[in-house]
Amino acid sequence: MATYARSVRRGLPRAPGGDPWPPAGSEPSLGDEPAALLAAAQSRDAASAVPVANVVPLATATAAPGTPDVASGPSVVHVASPERSTHARRGLPRERGGEAWPPPSVTDAGRPPAAGPAASVAVETPHAPGETALAPSVDPAAMATAPTAASAAAAAASDASAAAGAAPAVRRGLPRAAGGDPWPPADTAPVAPAASAAANVTPTHHAVPAAPAAANVTTGDHAAPAEPEVAAAPLTPAVPAGPLVERRLAHAGVAPRVAPAPKPEPARVGPFTKAQWAGVVILGGAGVLFVAAMAVLAIRWIVSLAPMQDFLTTYPGEYHLPEGAPVGLPAWLNWSHFLNAFFMVLIIRTGLQVRSEKRPSAFWISKKDRKRRMSLTLWLHQALDILWLANGLIFLVLLFATGQWMRVVPTSWEVFPNALSAAVQYVSLDWPTENGWVNYNALQQIAYFTTIFIAAPVAAITGYRMSAMWPKKATKLNALYPVEWARKLHFPTMLYFVAFIIVHVALVLSTGALRNLNHMYAATGSVDPDAYADNWAGFWLFALSIAVTVAAYVAMRPLVVAPIARLFGEVKSR
């Protein structure tokens, strides 16, 4: 670092009553670096001072011209310097157009020499002649600008030289006066190895290490003996800072919103869930009851009118059968009626299973044609269809053979106005007097005719088109009768049978249950509608038929159906 000529700051006199030291007109001796350290040391309180480590005795000291005797002169103290330090940062100029502040001489102040284990610092300490000068206390803040951590490096270099058997040379620095020789002189004795282990001084305000091992002082041009260790005044250790605490906000804030886990999809029965079906039943039932109540009130008002009274008198709801029409219901008709209801309930159940089945549990394979392969449920559905068709064919043959067809087939155009009259009487809750043992009313006759001669054949034809028995290679027949048509007709036909069964059973039980059940199940009756009104035979036969139907409905499982299906083919599980 360059040394600039500048006035030397004068301090206290060397002797009581003397002039300030150094004398006026003295040249700068050590530059700005020791002066900055000394000024910082003198401006701090002695309680917070840190002793300077590594005070090196000088064998021979040459004072600058014009200085007093060496014995009373300033002590030369070697202050450990770091291996490398950074320059002070220069900022904006103090005046417009000037250089950056502070000047280079000031920015280099406090920076020790670029290299070397130690730097020599001349510290002016007033003391009496013959006394041994001790290193002054240095404030930790000043030591921050000129760190002394390099004393460890100097000690390490000295120890390494001693281990090698060679006396380490003293690093020479800047001259004491302008144009002079580098300081210290070339013949300055190095520090003894034992005295080189000086303690490091931590240039911080938080912790101060123990006092250095020794502080050696040189006075004059001869080496003074090493002084005993001088313990520095310990500083009160600073309380370590605790963990960082986040500043509390004005409010607790809102926790991040976490999306709840999606709920599992509820099980569906057909197109709706169970809760939706319950809502449909409740709302639908309430709607039906409301519409029915409004219809009853409206029809009862219409029936009270004179024109409607004349209409009901002319068309009571039934007309006379042709001559020779049979009276009563034979036993074969009762058995055919039971089997028809039995097969129809099971066909509807298996048909709905086939419609909703996605992964069949078992398959049926034909013995004659191995290519005929279908699910076990579909095989059962088609087997029940065949039994139902067989029962229907027997019923039709006996129906026309005995003349019973005249009871279910309209034989006069009067059937239509009588059917309207019967419907008005049913809706007004003033039901017509019936005697099914002799004759059905016109509305019943139309309903039975539609079920036997229209709905049943449509169900059979559409079912056969969709079954495996339909010839698949019949190109012209398939074009004339596409399978899509069959599918669009088959399901509505099934819905018609469901509605017919519900209405039929409701009217049977509400228009004289014992009399009607005796006609349909016990084959007993009379021309007199009130006869056999207290006979329970038909009721118990009806209850038995319901029990058999329910048992078959529950037993239609692969475990029960598979042995029966093996009689006609091969059954393989999935």
Coordinates of C-alpha atoms in Angstrom, one line a residue, residues 310-523:
D310 CA -129.9 -42.2 -19.7
F311 CA -126.6 -43.6 -21.2
L312 CA -126.0 -45.8 -18.2
T313 CA -129.5 -47.2 -18.4
T314 CA -129.2 -48.0 -22.1
Y315 CA -125.7 -49.5 -21.7
P316 CA -125.4 -51.0 -18.2
G317 CA -121.8 -52.3 -19.0
E318 CA -122.5 -55.8 -20.4
Y319 CA -124.5 -57.4 -23.3
H320 CA -126.0 -60.8 -23.7
L321 CA -123.9 -63.6 -25.0
P322 CA -124.9 -65.6 -28.1
E323 CA -127.2 -68.6 -27.8
G324 CA -125.5 -71.7 -26.6
A325 CA -122.7 -69.9 -24.7
P326 CA -121.5 -72.1 -21.8
V327 CA -122.2 -71.1 -18.2
G328 CA -119.5 -71.5 -15.5
L329 CA -115.7 -72.1 -15.6
P330 CA -114.4 -75.6 -16.0
A331 CA -111.5 -77.0 -14.0
W332 CA -109.1 -77.1 -16.9
L333 CA -109.6 -73.4 -17.2
N334 CA -108.6 -72.9 -13.5
W335 CA -105.4 -74.9 -14.0
S336 CA -104.5 -73.1 -17.1
H337 CA -105.1 -69.8 -15.4
F338 CA -102.8 -70.8 -12.5
L339 CA -100.0 -72.0 -14.8
N340 CA -100.3 -68.9 -17.0
A341 CA -99.8 -66.6 -13.9
F342 CA -97.0 -68.9 -12.6
F343 CA -95.0 -68.8 -15.9
M344 CA -95.6 -65.1 -16.5
V345 CA -94.1 -64.1 -13.1
L346 CA -91.0 -66.1 -13.7
I347 CA -90.6 -65.0 -17.3
I348 CA -90.8 -61.3 -16.2
R349 CA -88.1 -61.9 -13.6
T350 CA -85.7 -63.7 -15.9
G351 CA -86.3 -61.2 -18.7
L352 CA -85.3 -58.3 -16.4
Q353 CA -82.2 -60.3 -15.3
V354 CA -81.2 -60.9 -18.9
R355 CA -81.6 -57.2 -19.7
S356 CA -79.4 -56.1 -16.8
E357 CA -76.9 -59.0 -16.7
K358 CA -73.3 -58.0 -17.7
R359 CA -71.1 -60.9 -16.5
P360 CA -73.0 -64.2 -16.5
S361 CA -72.0 -66.6 -13.8
A362 CA -72.5 -69.7 -16.0
F363 CA -73.2 -70.6 -19.7
W364 CA -75.3 -73.2 -21.4
I365 CA -74.0 -75.0 -24.5
S366 CA -76.3 -77.1 -26.7
K367 CA -75.4 -80.8 -27.2
K368 CA -76.6 -80.8 -30.9
D369 CA -75.0 -77.5 -31.9
R370 CA -71.9 -76.5 -30.0
K371 CA -72.2 -73.0 -31.5
R372 CA -75.4 -72.4 -29.6
R373 CA -73.9 -70.8 -26.5
M374 CA -75.9 -68.5 -24.1
S375 CA -75.9 -67.5 -20.5
L376 CA -77.7 -69.8 -18.0
T377 CA -80.2 -67.0 -17.2
L378 CA -81.1 -66.6 -20.9
W379 CA -81.5 -70.3 -21.2
L380 CA -84.0 -70.4 -18.3
H381 CA -85.9 -67.4 -19.7
Q382 CA -86.3 -69.2 -23.1
A383 CA -87.2 -72.5 -21.4
L384 CA -90.0 -70.7 -19.4
D385 CA -91.2 -69.1 -22.6
I386 CA -91.5 -72.5 -24.2
L387 CA -93.5 -73.8 -21.2
W388 CA -95.7 -70.7 -21.3
L389 CA -96.4 -71.1 -25.0
A390 CA -97.2 -74.7 -24.5
N391 CA -99.7 -73.9 -21.8
G392 CA -101.2 -71.1 -24.1
L393 CA -101.6 -73.5 -27.0
I394 CA -103.5 -76.0 -24.8
F395 CA -105.6 -73.2 -23.4
L396 CA -106.5 -72.0 -26.9
V397 CA -107.4 -75.5 -28.1
L398 CA -109.7 -76.1 -25.2
L399 CA -111.1 -72.6 -25.3
F400 CA -112.4 -73.1 -28.9
A401 CA -113.3 -76.7 -28.4
T402 CA -115.7 -76.0 -25.4
G403 CA -117.2 -72.7 -26.6
Q404 CA -115.6 -70.7 -23.8
W405 CA -114.2 -68.4 -26.5
M406 CA -117.6 -66.6 -26.6
R407 CA -116.9 -65.3 -23.0
V408 CA -113.6 -63.6 -24.0
V409 CA -114.2 -62.7 -27.7
P410 CA -116.5 -59.8 -28.5
T411 CA -119.6 -60.9 -30.5
S412 CA -121.4 -57.5 -30.8
W413 CA -120.5 -53.9 -31.5
E414 CA -122.4 -53.1 -28.3
V415 CA -119.2 -54.1 -26.5
F416 CA -117.7 -50.6 -27.0
P417 CA -120.5 -48.4 -25.4
N418 CA -120.9 -51.0 -22.6
A419 CA -117.1 -50.9 -22.0
L420 CA -117.3 -47.1 -21.7
S421 CA -120.2 -47.4 -19.3
A422 CA -118.3 -49.9 -17.2
A423 CA -115.3 -47.7 -17.1
V424 CA -117.4 -44.7 -15.9
Q425 CA -118.9 -46.8 -13.2
Y426 CA -115.5 -48.0 -12.0
V427 CA -114.1 -44.5 -11.9
S428 CA -117.1 -43.1 -10.0
L429 CA -116.5 -45.9 -7.4
D430 CA -120.1 -47.2 -8.0
W431 CA -119.0 -50.5 -9.5
P432 CA -121.3 -52.5 -11.7
T433 CA -122.8 -55.7 -10.5
E434 CA -120.7 -58.6 -11.8
N435 CA -121.3 -62.3 -12.2
G436 CA -118.3 -63.7 -14.0
W437 CA -119.7 -67.2 -13.6
V438 CA -122.2 -66.3 -16.3
N439 CA -120.8 -63.3 -18.2
Y440 CA -118.0 -60.8 -18.0
N441 CA -118.7 -57.1 -18.5
A442 CA -117.6 -55.5 -21.7
L443 CA -114.5 -53.9 -20.2
Q444 CA -113.3 -57.3 -18.9
Q445 CA -114.0 -59.0 -22.2
I446 CA -111.9 -56.4 -24.2
A447 CA -109.1 -56.7 -21.7
Y448 CA -109.0 -60.5 -21.8
F449 CA -109.3 -60.6 -25.6
T450 CA -106.3 -58.1 -25.9
T451 CA -104.2 -60.2 -23.5
I452 CA -104.9 -63.6 -25.1
F453 CA -105.0 -62.8 -28.8
I454 CA -102.8 -59.7 -29.1
A455 CA -100.3 -59.2 -26.3
A456 CA -99.4 -62.9 -26.0
P457 CA -98.7 -63.5 -29.7
V458 CA -96.6 -60.2 -29.9
A459 CA -94.5 -61.4 -26.9
A460 CA -94.0 -64.8 -28.5
I461 CA -93.0 -63.5 -31.9
T462 CA -90.6 -60.8 -30.7
G463 CA -89.1 -63.2 -28.2
Y464 CA -88.5 -65.8 -30.9
R465 CA -86.8 -63.2 -33.1
M466 CA -84.4 -62.4 -30.4
S467 CA -83.7 -65.9 -29.3
A468 CA -80.9 -68.3 -30.4
M469 CA -83.4 -70.4 -32.3
W470 CA -83.9 -67.8 -34.9
P471 CA -82.1 -68.7 -38.2
K472 CA -79.2 -66.3 -38.4
K473 CA -78.3 -67.1 -42.0
A474 CA -81.8 -66.2 -43.3
T475 CA -80.8 -62.9 -45.0
K476 CA -84.1 -62.1 -46.6
L477 CA -86.1 -62.9 -43.4
N478 CA -83.7 -60.8 -41.3
A479 CA -84.2 -57.9 -43.7
L480 CA -88.0 -58.2 -43.5
Y481 CA -88.0 -58.5 -39.7
P482 CA -85.0 -56.7 -38.2
V483 CA -84.1 -57.6 -34.6
E484 CA -84.3 -54.0 -33.6
W485 CA -88.0 -54.0 -34.2
A486 CA -88.4 -57.0 -31.9
R487 CA -86.5 -55.4 -29.1
K488 CA -88.6 -52.2 -29.4
L489 CA -91.8 -54.2 -29.1
H490 CA -90.8 -56.9 -26.6
F491 CA -90.1 -54.7 -23.6
P492 CA -93.3 -52.6 -23.9
T493 CA -95.3 -55.8 -24.2
M494 CA -93.8 -57.0 -20.9
L495 CA -94.8 -53.7 -19.3
Y496 CA -98.4 -54.3 -20.5
F497 CA -98.5 -57.7 -18.8
V498 CA -97.2 -56.2 -15.5
A499 CA -100.0 -53.5 -15.6
F500 CA -102.6 -56.1 -16.5
I501 CA -101.7 -58.4 -13.6
I502 CA -101.8 -55.5 -11.1
V503 CA -105.2 -54.2 -12.3
H504 CA -106.6 -57.7 -12.6
V505 CA -105.6 -58.8 -9.1
A506 CA -106.8 -55.4 -7.6
L507 CA -110.3 -55.7 -9.2
V508 CA -110.6 -59.4 -8.3
L509 CA -109.9 -58.6 -4.6
S510 CA -112.0 -55.5 -4.5
T511 CA -115.2 -56.6 -6.3
G512 CA -116.0 -59.7 -4.2
A513 CA -112.8 -61.6 -3.4
L514 CA -114.3 -64.8 -2.2
R515 CA -116.8 -65.1 -5.1
N516 CA -114.2 -64.3 -7.7
L517 CA -111.5 -66.6 -6.2
N518 CA -114.0 -69.5 -6.1
H519 CA -114.7 -69.0 -9.8
M520 CA -111.0 -68.8 -10.8
Y521 CA -109.5 -71.4 -8.5
A522 CA -112.2 -73.7 -7.1
A523 CA -114.4 -73.9 -10.2

